[in-house]
Coordinates of C-alpha atoms and ligand atoms in Angstrom, one line a residue:
M2 CA -15.9 25.4 -0.1
K3 CA -18.5 22.5 -0.3
S4 CA -17.7 19.8 -3.1
N5 CA -19.0 16.1 -2.9
K6 CA -16.1 15.6 -5.7
T7 CA -13.5 16.4 -3.4
I8 CA -10.5 13.5 -2.5
L9 CA -8.4 14.2 0.2
V10 CA -5.4 11.5 0.6
T11 CA -3.0 11.5 3.2
G12 CA 0.4 10.4 2.8
S13 CA 0.9 12.2 -0.3
N14 CA 4.7 12.1 -0.2
G15 CA 4.9 8.4 -1.4
Q16 CA 5.1 5.8 -3.8
L17 CA 1.7 6.4 -4.1
G18 CA 0.3 9.3 -3.2
K19 CA 2.7 10.7 -5.7
T20 CA 2.1 8.1 -8.6
I21 CA -1.8 9.3 -7.3
Q22 CA -0.4 13.1 -7.5
K23 CA -0.3 12.4 -11.0
K24 CA -3.3 10.3 -11.7
S25 CA -4.9 12.8 -10.7
L26 CA -4.0 15.6 -13.3
K27 CA -6.3 13.4 -15.5
K28 CA -9.1 13.8 -14.0
K29 CA -10.0 17.0 -13.1
E30 CA -14.3 16.0 -12.2
F31 CA -12.8 16.0 -8.8
D32 CA -11.2 18.1 -6.3
W33 CA -7.7 16.7 -5.1
I34 CA -6.9 17.5 -1.8
F35 CA -3.3 16.0 -1.3
L36 CA -2.3 15.8 2.8
P37 CA 1.7 15.0 3.2
K38 CA 2.3 14.5 6.7
E39 CA 3.9 17.2 6.9
D40 CA 0.2 19.8 6.7
L41 CA -1.4 15.9 7.6
N42 CA -0.6 13.8 10.4
I43 CA -3.0 11.1 11.3
T44 CA -2.4 10.1 14.1
K45 CA -3.2 13.6 15.5
V46 CA -7.5 13.5 15.7
V47 CA -7.1 17.8 15.8
E48 CA -4.9 17.7 13.0
I49 CA -7.3 15.6 10.4
K50 CA -11.0 17.0 11.9
K51 CA -9.1 21.0 11.0
A52 CA -8.6 19.5 7.8
F53 CA -11.9 17.8 7.1
K54 CA -14.0 21.0 8.3
K55 CA -11.1 23.2 5.5
Y56 CA -12.3 20.8 3.1
N57 CA -15.3 18.4 3.7
P58 CA -14.1 15.8 1.1
K59 CA -16.1 13.2 0.2
F60 CA -14.1 10.6 -0.6
C61 CA -10.3 9.9 1.7
I62 CA -7.3 7.4 0.5
N63 CA -5.7 6.7 2.9
C64 CA -2.2 6.2 1.4
A65 CA -0.3 7.0 5.4
A66 CA 1.3 4.1 7.1
F67 CA 4.6 2.9 8.0
T68 CA 5.7 1.0 5.9
D69 CA 9.4 -0.1 6.9
V70 CA 8.6 -4.5 7.4
T71 CA 12.2 -4.1 9.4
K72 CA 11.9 -1.3 11.6
S73 CA 8.1 -2.3 13.2
E74 CA 10.1 -5.2 14.4
K75 CA 11.8 -2.7 16.3
L76 CA 9.5 -0.5 17.0
P77 CA 6.1 -1.5 16.5
S78 CA 4.4 0.6 19.5
K79 CA 5.0 2.8 16.4
A80 CA 4.2 0.9 13.9
H81 CA 0.7 0.3 15.8
K82 CA 0.3 4.4 16.4
I83 CA 0.1 5.4 12.8
N84 CA -0.8 1.9 10.9
V85 CA -3.6 1.0 13.4
Q86 CA -4.9 4.1 16.2
G87 CA -4.6 7.1 12.5
V88 CA -6.6 4.8 10.8
K89 CA -8.7 4.2 13.9
N90 CA -8.7 8.8 13.7
L91 CA -9.5 8.1 10.0
T92 CA -13.0 6.5 10.5
R93 CA -13.8 8.1 13.4
V94 CA -13.1 11.5 11.7
C95 CA -15.1 9.7 7.9
N96 CA -18.3 8.4 9.9
S97 CA -18.7 12.2 10.6
N98 CA -18.4 14.1 8.2
N99 CA -20.0 11.2 5.8
C100 CA -17.0 10.9 3.8
I101 CA -16.4 7.1 1.9
M102 CA -13.0 5.8 3.4
I103 CA -10.7 3.3 1.4
H104 CA -7.5 2.6 2.8
I105 CA -4.2 0.5 1.7
S106 CA -3.8 -2.4 3.5
T107 CA -0.8 -5.3 2.3
D108 CA -0.7 -9.0 1.2
Y109 CA 1.5 -9.8 5.0
V110 CA -1.8 -9.8 6.2
F111 CA -1.1 -13.4 5.6
D112 CA 1.3 -16.3 6.3
G113 CA 2.1 -17.2 3.1
T114 CA 0.9 -21.4 4.0
K115 CA -1.1 -20.9 0.5
K116 CA -0.2 -22.3 -2.9
S117 CA -2.5 -20.5 -4.9
P118 CA -3.1 -17.0 -4.7
Y119 CA -5.5 -15.1 -1.7
L120 CA -9.3 -14.8 -2.3
V121 CA -10.1 -11.9 -0.2
N122 CA -11.9 -14.1 1.7
D123 CA -9.2 -15.7 3.3
K124 CA -8.4 -15.5 6.7
A125 CA -5.4 -14.0 8.0
N126 CA -2.4 -14.9 10.5
P127 CA 0.4 -12.2 9.9
L128 CA 3.9 -13.6 10.4
N129 CA 5.5 -10.3 11.6
K130 CA 4.4 -6.9 14.0
Y131 CA 3.8 -4.7 10.0
G132 CA 0.8 -7.2 8.5
L133 CA -0.6 -7.9 12.0
T134 CA -0.6 -3.4 12.8
K135 CA -1.9 -3.6 8.5
Y136 CA -4.7 -6.7 10.0
L137 CA -6.2 -4.3 13.0
S138 CA -6.6 -0.8 10.6
E139 CA -7.7 -3.4 8.3
K140 CA -10.7 -5.2 10.8
H141 CA -11.5 -1.8 12.3
V142 CA -12.0 -0.4 9.1
V143 CA -14.7 -3.2 7.9
E144 CA -16.4 -3.1 11.2
N145 CA -16.8 0.3 11.7
A146 CA -16.7 2.3 9.0
N147 CA -19.7 3.8 7.4
F148 CA -18.6 3.4 3.9
G149 CA -15.3 1.6 4.2
Y150 CA -13.1 -0.2 1.3
I151 CA -9.9 -2.2 1.5
V152 CA -7.8 -2.3 -1.0
R153 CA -5.4 -4.6 -0.4
T154 CA -2.0 -4.6 -2.8
S155 CA 0.8 -6.1 -3.2
W156 CA 5.0 -5.6 -3.5
L157 CA 4.3 -2.6 -4.2
Y158 CA 6.8 -0.5 -6.9
S159 CA 6.9 2.8 -8.4
E160 CA 10.0 3.6 -11.3
N161 CA 9.9 6.8 -10.4
Y162 CA 8.9 7.6 -6.8
G163 CA 10.3 6.3 -3.2
H164 CA 12.0 3.7 -1.6
N165 CA 11.1 0.4 -3.3
F166 CA 13.4 -2.7 -4.4
Y167 CA 12.5 -2.4 -8.1
R168 CA 14.1 1.3 -7.3
N169 CA 17.0 -0.4 -5.2
I170 CA 17.1 -3.1 -7.3
L171 CA 18.0 -0.6 -10.6
R172 CA 20.6 1.8 -7.8
K173 CA 23.3 -1.0 -7.0
A174 CA 23.0 -2.5 -11.6
S175 CA 23.6 0.6 -12.6
N176 CA 26.4 1.2 -10.0
G177 CA 27.6 -2.7 -10.8
E178 CA 26.8 -4.0 -7.5
E179 CA 26.5 -7.6 -7.4
I180 CA 23.2 -7.9 -5.9
K181 CA 21.8 -10.8 -3.4
V182 CA 18.1 -11.3 -3.7
V183 CA 15.8 -13.4 -1.7
K184 CA 14.9 -16.9 -4.3
D185 CA 12.1 -18.3 -2.2
Q186 CA 9.2 -16.6 -0.9
Y187 CA 6.4 -15.2 -4.3
G188 CA 4.5 -13.4 -4.5
T189 CA 2.2 -10.6 -7.3
P190 CA 5.0 -6.8 -8.2
T191 CA 2.3 -4.5 -8.2
N192 CA 3.3 -0.9 -9.8
T193 CA 1.8 1.8 -7.9
E194 CA 0.5 3.0 -11.1
T195 CA -2.4 0.0 -11.0
V196 CA -3.4 0.7 -7.6
A197 CA -4.2 4.4 -8.6
D198 CA -5.7 3.1 -11.7
F199 CA -7.8 1.1 -9.0
I200 CA -9.0 3.4 -6.3
I201 CA -10.0 6.1 -9.2
K202 CA -11.7 3.2 -10.0
I203 CA -14.0 2.4 -6.9
I204 CA -14.3 6.3 -7.0
L205 CA -16.3 6.0 -10.3
S206 CA -17.7 3.5 -10.8
L207 CA -18.5 2.6 -6.1
P208 CA -19.3 -1.3 -5.5
K209 CA -20.1 -2.8 -2.8
K210 CA -18.3 -2.0 0.1
G211 CA -15.9 -4.0 1.1
I212 CA -12.4 -5.8 0.5
Y213 CA -10.7 -5.6 -2.9
H214 CA -7.2 -7.2 -4.3
C215 CA -5.5 -5.6 -6.4
A216 CA -2.1 -7.2 -7.7
G217 CA -0.1 -7.2 -10.6
E218 CA -0.3 -10.8 -12.7
E219 CA 2.6 -12.1 -12.8
V220 CA 3.7 -14.7 -9.7
M221 CA 7.4 -14.7 -9.4
S222 CA 10.7 -15.0 -6.8
W223 CA 12.3 -11.5 -5.3
Y224 CA 15.0 -12.8 -6.7
D225 CA 12.7 -13.5 -10.5
F226 CA 11.9 -10.0 -10.0
A227 CA 15.3 -8.4 -10.0
N228 CA 16.1 -10.1 -13.0
K229 CA 13.0 -9.1 -14.3
I230 CA 13.8 -5.1 -13.6
V231 CA 17.8 -5.5 -14.9
M232 CA 16.8 -6.8 -17.7
E233 CA 13.9 -5.0 -19.3
N234 CA 16.8 -1.9 -18.1
K235 CA 19.5 -4.3 -20.1
Y236 CA 21.6 -4.1 -16.9
P237 CA 23.7 -7.4 -17.1
S238 CA 23.0 -10.2 -14.1
K239 CA 24.5 -10.4 -11.5
I240 CA 21.9 -11.8 -9.0
I241 CA 22.9 -14.0 -6.5
P242 CA 20.1 -16.2 -5.2
V243 CA 19.4 -16.2 -1.5
N244 CA 17.8 -17.8 0.9
S245 CA 14.9 -16.3 2.7
K246 CA 16.0 -18.0 6.4
Y247 CA 19.0 -15.9 6.7
G248 CA 16.6 -12.2 6.9
P249 CA 15.6 -10.5 10.0
V250 CA 12.3 -10.3 9.7
K251 CA 9.6 -13.6 9.0
R252 CA 7.7 -12.5 6.0
P253 CA 5.0 -15.0 3.7
L254 CA 6.7 -17.6 1.3
Y255 CA 3.9 -17.4 -0.8
S256 CA 1.6 -14.1 -1.5
A257 CA 0.2 -14.0 -3.9
L258 CA -2.8 -11.7 -4.2
K259 CA -5.9 -13.2 -7.1
N260 CA -7.3 -9.7 -8.0
S261 CA -11.0 -8.7 -7.3
K262 CA -13.3 -7.7 -10.6
L263 CA -14.8 -4.4 -10.5
Ligands
NAP10 N1 5.5 -0.7 0.0 C1 4.8 -2.1 -0.3 O1 5.5 -2.9 -1.1 C2 3.4 -2.2 0.0 C3 2.6 -3.2 0.0 C4 1.9 -3.9 0.0 C5 0.7 -2.8 0.3 N2 1.4 -1.7 0.9 C6 0.4 -0.5 2.1 O2 0.0 0.7 0.7 C7 0.4 2.0 0.9 C8 0.8 3.3 0.5 O3 2.2 2.7 0.8 P1 3.4 3.2 -0.3 O4 4.9 2.6 -0.2 O5 2.7 4.6 -0.7 O6 4.3 4.2 1.5 P2 4.9 4.8 1.1 O7 6.1 5.0 0.3 O8 6.1 4.3 3.1 O9 4.7 5.9 1.8 C9 4.1 6.7 3.2 C10 3.5 7.6 3.2 O10 2.8 8.2 4.6 C11 3.1 8.7 5.7 N3 3.5 9.2 6.4 C12 3.6 8.0 7.6 N4 3.5 8.5 9.3 C13 2.2 9.0 9.0 C14 1.7 10.0 9.4 N5 1.7 9.2 11.2 N6 0.8 10.9 8.7 C15 0.8 10.5 7.2 N7 1.5 10.3 7.0 C16 2.4 10.0 7.6 C17 5.4 9.0 5.3 O11 5.7 10.1 5.1 P3 7.3 9.3 5.4 O12 7.6 9.0 4.4 O13 7.9 11.2 6.2 O14 7.0 9.4 7.3 C18 4.8 8.7 4.0 O15 5.1 9.6 2.7 C19 0.1 2.0 2.1 O16 -0.8 1.4 4.0 C20 0.8 0.8 2.6 O17 0.9 -0.3 4.4 C21 2.6 -1.1 0.6

């Protein structure tokens, strides 16, 4: 069945995908198709073409990604296959089906040398393999998608879904564990609800194509964020600040994003 209100969401079992699924229940004017990796692997063009033939989406929200920053260092070709080649595949099929693509990217495209929130046109210079794959995917969408949006977000977390910093801290705090948290990296923690709302706003308002920033309003360190989480949930704080130089992967020391207006 053809419909110009069909929205296809890839990687729909991730934390952002699940949040969009929840939001979709209140957006019944659209036909929502949620495809987890098992039903649509974005590294397989045949699967993408098959899904597009079946659902003929007007919008494709790409929530599929290899998001493990540490594993991306050890498995760079896997990260590249999903985060770059997968996005190239989607862009190609979106173009040939007149589908508007909404791709999600990250603050880790920046090197963290700035002292104020990054603007959309600031120069990208990723420090790690994950950031590099996401930067290459952005570049491909900007240069090749007939109609493409990039939504960059940062320090994404959901209180309800997936593996993320928020839920990790809460789990450890509820077990009474002492938790070591990095104190010298600053960013803008972002709830998946905020990004899901932003994406829906893009679909409803169709601003000019290009890159947009969507992040939380408060700049803080991981240590500050951990303290905020335990305090809000009324656990005693056993958070111990540590220095990031002992971490296994190079990450930007400052990657706050300045939000785009829609
Ligand atoms: N998490 C963050 O802190 C953060 C920060 C900034 C930007 N972002 C970006 O935000 C977007 C959403 O991230 P998220 O946190 O929701 O990630 P997530 O929870 O890790 O979800 C990603 C989903 O993609 C699936 N996936 C992996 N390979 C796939 C493939 N080849 N084909 C289809 N699906 C595949 C994963 O399935 P499996 O788990 O089964 O592999 C998972 O369900 C990503 O583009 C990410 O780069 C995330």
